[in-house]
Tab-separated table of C-alpha atoms and ligand atoms in Angstrom:
chain	number	residue	atom	x	y	z
A	12	ALA	CA	93.592	87.488	137.871
A	13	SER	CA	90.014	87.247	138.909
A	14	LYS	CA	87.628	89.780	137.544
A	15	SER	CA	86.195	91.949	140.260
A	16	GLY	CA	83.162	92.766	138.164
A	17	GLY	CA	80.407	94.921	139.572
A	18	LYS	CA	82.658	96.816	141.976
A	19	ASN	CA	83.031	99.616	139.505
A	20	ARG	CA	79.718	99.470	137.718
A	21	CYS	CA	80.600	99.263	134.020
A	22	THR	CA	84.354	98.737	134.223
A	23	TRP	CA	86.601	96.649	136.411
A	24	PHE	CA	90.255	96.590	137.217
A	25	ILE	CA	92.519	93.768	138.263
A	26	GLU	CA	93.282	94.213	141.952
A	27	ASP	CA	96.897	93.768	142.996
A	28	PHE	CA	96.075	91.192	145.668
A	29	ASP	CA	94.579	89.046	142.900
A	30	LEU	CA	97.854	88.759	141.046
A	31	SER	CA	100.088	85.722	141.065
A	32	ARG	CA	103.845	86.074	140.639
A	33	GLU	CA	103.453	84.905	137.048
A	34	GLU	CA	100.815	87.546	136.281
A	35	THR	CA	102.914	90.283	137.860
A	36	ARG	CA	105.819	89.234	135.660
A	37	LYS	CA	103.601	89.343	132.571
A	38	ILE	CA	102.404	92.856	133.431
A	39	GLU	CA	106.011	93.895	133.929
A	40	GLU	CA	106.868	92.555	130.480
A	41	ASP	CA	103.928	94.424	128.929
A	42	LEU	CA	104.899	97.603	130.793
A	43	ARG	CA	108.365	97.487	129.239
A	44	GLN	CA	106.809	97.826	125.788
A	45	ALA	CA	104.008	100.176	126.694
A	46	ILE	CA	105.852	103.477	126.228
A	47	ALA	CA	107.320	102.525	122.855
A	48	ARG	CA	103.910	101.270	121.734
A	49	GLN	CA	102.286	104.496	122.931
A	50	GLU	CA	99.783	102.682	125.103
A	51	PHE	CA	99.703	105.306	127.854
A	52	ARG	CA	97.518	108.334	127.825
A	53	MET	CA	96.840	111.056	130.340
A	54	VAL	CA	93.483	112.113	131.705
A	55	TYR	CA	92.866	115.138	133.905
A	56	GLN	CA	90.536	115.556	136.855
A	57	PRO	CA	89.528	119.164	137.577
A	58	LEU	CA	89.844	120.591	141.109
A	59	VAL	CA	87.359	123.304	141.943
A	60	ASP	CA	87.265	126.307	144.223
A	61	ALA	CA	85.195	125.368	147.276
A	62	ALA	CA	83.503	128.767	147.266
A	63	ASP	CA	82.313	129.125	143.667
A	64	GLY	CA	82.898	125.790	141.899
A	65	SER	CA	85.232	127.253	139.284
A	66	ILE	CA	88.084	125.054	138.006
A	67	VAL	CA	91.372	126.040	139.647
A	68	ALA	CA	93.616	123.118	138.704
A	69	VAL	CA	93.703	119.655	137.159
A	70	GLU	CA	95.356	116.494	138.466
A	71	ALA	CA	97.083	114.439	135.772
A	72	LEU	CA	96.239	110.717	136.020
A	73	ILE	CA	97.790	108.045	133.831
A	74	ARG	CA	95.753	105.446	131.936
A	75	TRP	CA	96.977	102.330	130.167
A	76	GLU	CA	95.162	101.476	126.941
A	77	ARG	CA	95.503	97.719	126.676
A	78	GLY	CA	93.192	97.020	123.755
A	79	GLU	CA	91.782	93.522	124.065
A	80	ARG	CA	93.852	92.683	127.137
A	81	ASP	CA	92.437	93.014	130.658
A	82	PRO	CA	92.254	96.649	131.808
A	83	ILE	CA	94.701	97.528	134.566
A	84	GLY	CA	94.501	100.705	136.658
A	85	PRO	CA	97.385	102.793	138.005
A	86	ASN	CA	96.841	101.483	141.551
A	87	VAL	CA	98.092	98.149	140.184
A	88	PHE	CA	100.672	98.978	137.492
A	89	ILE	CA	102.345	101.965	139.163
A	90	PRO	CA	103.571	99.813	142.109
A	91	ILE	CA	104.888	97.239	139.624
A	92	ALA	CA	106.609	100.030	137.678
A	93	GLU	CA	108.138	101.227	140.961
A	94	ASP	CA	109.500	97.784	141.833
A	95	THR	CA	111.117	97.383	138.443
A	96	GLY	CA	112.527	100.871	137.901
A	97	LEU	CA	110.171	101.356	134.947
A	98	ILE	CA	108.626	104.236	136.877
A	99	ASN	CA	111.529	106.430	135.770
A	100	PRO	CA	110.827	106.399	132.027
A	101	ILE	CA	107.064	106.282	132.655
A	102	GLY	CA	107.270	109.201	135.065
A	103	ARG	CA	109.284	111.274	132.593
A	104	TRP	CA	106.720	110.552	129.908
A	105	VAL	CA	103.911	111.587	132.301
A	106	LEU	CA	105.575	114.889	133.180
A	107	ARG	CA	106.398	115.774	129.586
A	108	GLN	CA	102.928	114.862	128.326
A	109	ALA	CA	101.090	116.660	131.135
A	110	CYS	CA	103.201	119.833	130.812
A	111	THR	CA	102.612	119.818	127.046
A	112	ASP	CA	98.853	119.313	127.350
A	113	ALA	CA	98.487	121.882	130.141
A	114	LEU	CA	100.438	124.614	128.358
A	115	ALA	CA	97.226	125.960	126.859
A	116	TRP	CA	95.292	125.988	130.140
A	117	ASP	CA	96.968	129.150	131.274
A	118	LEU	CA	94.567	130.126	134.037
A	119	ILE	CA	94.873	126.983	136.100
A	120	LYS	CA	97.486	124.840	137.833
A	121	LEU	CA	98.685	121.361	136.939
A	122	SER	CA	99.210	118.678	139.572
A	123	VAL	CA	101.327	115.615	138.743
A	124	ASN	CA	101.783	112.531	140.948
A	125	VAL	CA	105.375	111.555	141.589
A	126	SER	CA	106.328	108.201	143.122
A	127	PRO	CA	108.861	107.817	145.916
A	128	ALA	CA	111.051	105.771	143.550
A	129	GLN	CA	111.120	108.666	141.077
A	130	LEU	CA	112.069	111.165	143.749
A	131	ARG	CA	114.823	108.879	145.037
A	132	ASN	CA	116.426	108.949	141.600
A	133	PRO	CA	119.189	111.564	142.006
A	134	GLU	CA	118.650	112.573	138.363
A	135	PHE	CA	115.040	113.572	139.005
A	136	PRO	CA	115.499	117.307	139.682
A	137	ILE	CA	117.696	117.641	136.572
A	138	GLN	CA	115.134	115.832	134.428
A	139	LEU	CA	112.345	117.978	135.826
A	140	GLY	CA	114.311	121.113	134.935
A	141	GLN	CA	114.868	119.794	131.401
A	142	ILE	CA	111.196	118.995	130.901
A	143	LEU	CA	110.167	122.473	132.086
A	144	GLU	CA	112.645	123.990	129.670
A	145	GLU	CA	111.721	121.775	126.705
A	146	THR	CA	107.980	122.239	127.100
A	147	GLY	CA	108.106	125.872	128.184
A	148	PHE	CA	105.668	125.078	130.981
A	149	PRO	CA	105.840	127.705	133.750
A	150	ALA	CA	107.203	126.110	136.940
A	151	GLU	CA	104.893	128.289	139.071
A	152	ARG	CA	101.883	126.491	137.592
A	153	LEU	CA	103.202	123.009	138.408
A	154	GLU	CA	102.621	121.100	141.643
A	155	LEU	CA	104.050	117.671	142.393
A	156	GLU	CA	101.960	115.350	144.550
A	157	ILE	CA	104.069	113.213	146.837
A	158	THR	CA	103.149	110.721	149.535
A	159	GLU	CA	104.464	110.223	153.045
A	160	THR	CA	106.143	106.949	152.010
A	161	TYR	CA	108.835	109.070	150.424
A	162	LEU	CA	109.334	111.157	153.549
A	163	VAL	CA	109.658	108.393	156.140
A	164	GLY	CA	112.694	106.736	154.509
A	165	ASP	CA	115.458	109.297	154.900
A	166	PRO	CA	113.906	112.637	155.838
A	167	HIS	CA	117.148	114.567	155.300
A	168	VAL	CA	117.678	113.331	151.757
A	169	ALA	CA	113.966	113.776	151.045
A	170	GLY	CA	114.003	117.322	152.407
A	171	ARG	CA	116.981	118.241	150.232
A	172	ALA	CA	115.398	116.850	147.052
A	173	LEU	CA	112.180	118.746	147.798
A	174	GLU	CA	114.132	121.975	148.267
A	175	MET	CA	115.826	121.476	144.889
A	176	ILE	CA	112.448	121.010	143.250
A	177	ARG	CA	111.115	124.049	145.032
A	178	GLY	CA	114.120	125.959	143.728
A	179	PHE	CA	112.543	125.774	140.262
A	180	GLY	CA	109.381	127.378	141.621
A	181	VAL	CA	107.430	124.093	141.573
A	182	GLY	CA	105.000	123.505	144.481
A	183	ILE	CA	104.766	120.357	146.596
A	184	SER	CA	101.481	118.782	147.729
A	185	LEU	CA	101.221	116.054	150.348
A	186	ASP	CA	98.814	113.515	148.805
A	187	ASP	CA	96.562	110.963	150.545
A	188	PHE	CA	96.845	112.639	153.953
A	189	GLY	CA	95.033	110.752	156.702
A	190	THR	CA	95.700	107.227	155.447
A	191	GLY	CA	99.012	106.220	156.968
A	192	TYR	CA	101.634	107.483	159.347
A	193	ALA	CA	101.637	111.077	158.183
A	194	SER	CA	100.539	113.213	161.088
A	195	ILE	CA	100.292	116.880	161.845
A	196	GLY	CA	103.984	116.722	162.825
A	197	PHE	CA	104.867	116.152	159.167
A	198	LEU	CA	103.450	119.530	158.293
A	199	ARG	CA	106.003	121.174	160.547
A	200	LYS	CA	108.942	119.035	159.484
A	201	PHE	CA	108.504	119.514	155.739
A	202	ARG	CA	107.138	122.478	153.910
A	203	PHE	CA	104.180	121.829	151.611
A	204	GLU	CA	102.199	124.271	149.563
A	205	LYS	CA	99.194	122.034	149.768
A	206	LEU	CA	97.625	119.215	151.735
A	207	LYS	CA	95.320	116.711	150.042
A	208	LEU	CA	92.959	114.905	152.382
A	209	ASP	CA	92.467	111.316	151.288
A	210	ARG	CA	89.030	110.214	150.202
A	211	SER	CA	88.866	107.664	153.039
A	212	LEU	CA	89.155	110.460	155.616
A	213	ILE	CA	86.448	112.475	153.854
A	214	VAL	CA	84.161	109.420	153.844
A	215	GLU	CA	84.829	108.495	157.472
A	216	ALA	CA	84.448	112.072	158.700
A	217	ALA	CA	80.847	112.009	157.550
A	218	ASP	CA	79.828	109.412	160.134
A	219	ASP	CA	82.594	109.094	162.692
A	220	ASP	CA	83.313	111.751	165.338
A	221	SER	CA	87.007	111.005	165.817
A	222	SER	CA	87.703	111.002	162.072
A	223	ARG	CA	85.877	114.305	161.830
A	224	ALA	CA	87.951	115.740	164.692
A	225	MET	CA	91.122	114.630	162.953
A	226	MET	CA	89.996	116.125	159.655
A	227	VAL	CA	88.964	119.439	161.209
A	228	SER	CA	92.163	119.837	163.225
A	229	SER	CA	94.452	118.871	160.312
A	230	ILE	CA	92.761	121.465	158.140
A	231	ALA	CA	93.063	124.101	160.869
A	232	VAL	CA	96.796	123.451	161.310
A	233	ALA	CA	97.425	123.414	157.562
A	234	ARG	CA	95.532	126.659	157.051
A	235	ALA	CA	97.359	128.301	159.951
A	236	MET	CA	100.603	127.364	158.173
A	237	ASN	CA	99.372	128.936	154.931
A	238	MET	CA	98.841	125.661	153.115
A	239	GLY	CA	96.012	125.124	150.705
A	240	VAL	CA	93.779	122.152	151.539
A	241	THR	CA	92.028	119.932	148.984
A	242	ALA	CA	89.344	117.371	149.833
A	243	GLU	CA	89.843	114.309	147.582
A	244	GLY	CA	87.166	111.938	146.345
A	245	VAL	CA	84.144	114.068	147.235
A	246	GLU	CA	81.095	112.166	145.999
A	247	THR	CA	78.167	113.550	147.986
A	248	ASP	CA	76.769	116.934	148.924
A	249	ALA	CA	77.077	116.012	152.609
A	250	GLN	CA	80.817	115.354	152.205
A	251	ALA	CA	81.223	118.627	150.324
A	252	VAL	CA	79.446	120.642	153.010
A	253	LEU	CA	81.538	119.044	155.726
A	254	ALA	CA	84.828	119.636	153.905
A	255	ARG	CA	83.938	123.224	153.017
A	256	THR	CA	82.807	124.037	156.546
A	257	ALA	CA	86.011	122.572	157.956
A	258	GLY	CA	88.009	124.948	155.748
A	259	CYS	CA	89.014	123.069	152.577
A	260	ASP	CA	89.602	125.601	149.848
A	261	HIS	CA	89.638	123.151	146.936
A	262	MET	CA	87.432	120.175	146.161
A	263	GLN	CA	88.090	117.185	143.934
A	264	GLY	CA	85.756	114.307	143.290
A	265	TRP	CA	83.043	112.782	141.178
A	266	LEU	CA	80.484	115.196	142.647
A	267	TYR	CA	82.226	117.850	140.523
A	268	TYR	CA	84.132	116.218	137.689
A	269	LYS	CA	85.596	112.877	136.748
A	270	ALA	CA	88.957	112.644	134.982
A	271	VAL	CA	88.571	113.633	131.328
A	272	SER	CA	90.738	113.876	128.193
A	273	ALA	CA	92.943	116.905	127.463
A	274	ASP	CA	90.527	118.074	124.750
A	275	GLU	CA	87.656	117.876	127.189
A	276	VAL	CA	89.567	120.024	129.723
A	277	THR	CA	90.056	122.653	127.014
A	278	ARG	CA	86.318	122.560	126.286
A	279	LEU	CA	85.392	122.776	129.984
A	280	LEU	CA	87.692	125.765	130.468
A	281	GLN	CA	86.151	127.516	127.473
A	282	LEU	CA	82.724	126.971	129.004
A	283	THR	CA	83.633	128.079	132.511
A	284	HIS	CA	86.397	130.667	132.100
A	285	ALA	CA	86.011	132.347	128.704
A	286	VAL	CA	82.824	134.080	129.771
A	287	GLY	CA	84.407	136.340	132.379
A	288	ASP	CA	82.702	136.181	135.728
A	289	GLU	CA	79.601	134.531	134.425
A	290	ARG	CA	80.544	131.048	135.523
A	291	HIS	CA	78.507	127.997	134.846
A	292	GLY	CA	77.958	125.728	137.798
A	293	HIS	CA	78.664	122.044	137.650
A	294	VAL	CA	79.173	120.646	134.213
A	295	ALA	CA	78.099	117.091	133.558
A	296	ASN	CA	80.807	114.450	133.648
A	297	ALA	CA	81.998	113.113	130.347
B	8	LIG	P1	95.704	109.695	143.767
B	8	LIG	O1	96.865	110.514	143.362
B	8	LIG	O2	95.248	109.813	145.172
B	8	LIG	O3	94.545	110.063	142.735
B	8	LIG	C1	93.178	110.125	143.071
B	8	LIG	C2	92.463	108.860	142.636
B	8	LIG	O4	91.102	108.920	143.086
B	8	LIG	C3	92.377	108.685	141.114
B	8	LIG	O5	92.384	107.289	140.849
B	8	LIG	C4	91.001	109.275	140.810
B	8	LIG	O6	90.478	108.824	139.577
B	8	LIG	C5	90.211	108.786	141.994
B	8	LIG	N1	89.028	109.607	142.281
B	8	LIG	C6	88.835	110.916	142.038
B	8	LIG	N2	87.631	111.331	142.478
B	8	LIG	C7	87.032	110.264	143.029
B	8	LIG	C8	85.755	110.059	143.677
B	8	LIG	O7	84.934	110.969	143.837
B	8	LIG	N3	85.500	108.807	144.127
B	8	LIG	C9	86.393	107.780	143.985
B	8	LIG	N4	86.036	106.571	144.438
B	8	LIG	N5	87.598	107.924	143.380
B	8	LIG	C10	87.912	109.164	142.907
B	8	LIG	P2	93.295	106.637	139.701
B	8	LIG	O8	93.323	107.527	138.485
B	8	LIG	O9	92.864	105.220	139.525
B	8	LIG	O10	94.753	106.669	140.320
B	8	LIG	C11	95.060	105.899	141.456
B	8	LIG	C12	96.405	106.254	142.013
B	8	LIG	O11	97.449	105.878	141.104
B	8	LIG	C13	96.605	107.759	142.256
B	8	LIG	O12	96.002	108.128	143.468
B	8	LIG	C14	98.117	107.847	142.257
B	8	LIG	O13	98.637	107.445	143.499
B	8	LIG	C15	98.504	106.798	141.212
B	8	LIG	N6	98.725	107.466	139.911
B	8	LIG	C16	97.832	107.815	138.956
B	8	LIG	N7	98.439	108.423	137.909
B	8	LIG	C17	99.750	108.467	138.220
B	8	LIG	C18	100.932	108.991	137.555
B	8	LIG	O14	100.864	109.567	136.437
B	8	LIG	N8	102.130	108.824	138.180
B	8	LIG	C19	102.245	108.220	139.411
B	8	LIG	N9	103.450	108.118	139.955
B	8	LIG	N10	101.169	107.750	140.071
B	8	LIG	C20	99.942	107.871	139.490
B	9	LIG	MG1	97.307	112.436	143.597
B	10	LIG	MG1	95.335	111.217	146.562
B	11	LIG	MG1	94.624	108.313	146.754
């Protein structure tokens, strides 16, 4: 793979379009060993209340510690894990780890990404129930982030699986809204507790009238249907003002916090929540 240095300032990731068949196979081989070798770790990106900046939730994001080998981000290895079925054991590890870490953060919610391939596994709802029971994590504090890709396949099967998950008390968020096919019609067809507006929509809305119109109307419909709306990937004050004005109730992005370790979340929550109403504003990124 070619190194796309500079794109990401101090780090770089292999991009999937850079990979040859041989390299993909090698990653797959490495992935097979990664759980047993304990190479995965979870980081958590705080989501804040649009009104007062307090932390309301964290999104769990997987990282792969590859030592001396080339770093690879989840945008690259998660699709490979999906193609090979490895997403099932990896996804179970993610859920168990995130629920364990988040147990102590009792004032906020935990959001976990779930791939279409995981949801299509008929065992998934059972495994989710087991993990909730084993970890003791309260289902009401868990949200699963799903993408439209899962919903376009077989909407009836998808709808049934989502209802089973909801039966536990777990919420469903529609992730990356505004990137693909998912339209306002989806919000009527399936029930979501939350809509997450993709970073690309937030960026485009800042300088393109039609993107802004789409963002504003999606938020209005979602709010009218009692969904929460999160703006993803907010990097600038201008984007934050736009998203807040349009009615987003939660914000997520580097303007507020980057993804941090579990210990760092605990520290941040002590700083921002333990002092009653006296909340600190933005805390520097770690
Ligand atoms: P996502 O679920 O949409 O997660 C948001 C991504 O945007 C994360 O990338 C996050 O680090 C990044 N991000 C957050 N704020 C900003 C910002 O202000 N600017 C920019 N440029 N980026 C920001 P990450 O961690 O590389 O994850 C990429 C994708 O990989 C995720 O997108 C999700 O689809 C998938 N993924 C990550 N962790 C997991 C996991 O545990 N399980 C599954 N199934 N998928 C995961
Ligand atoms: Mg997500
Ligand atoms: Mg997203
Ligand atoms: Mg995304």
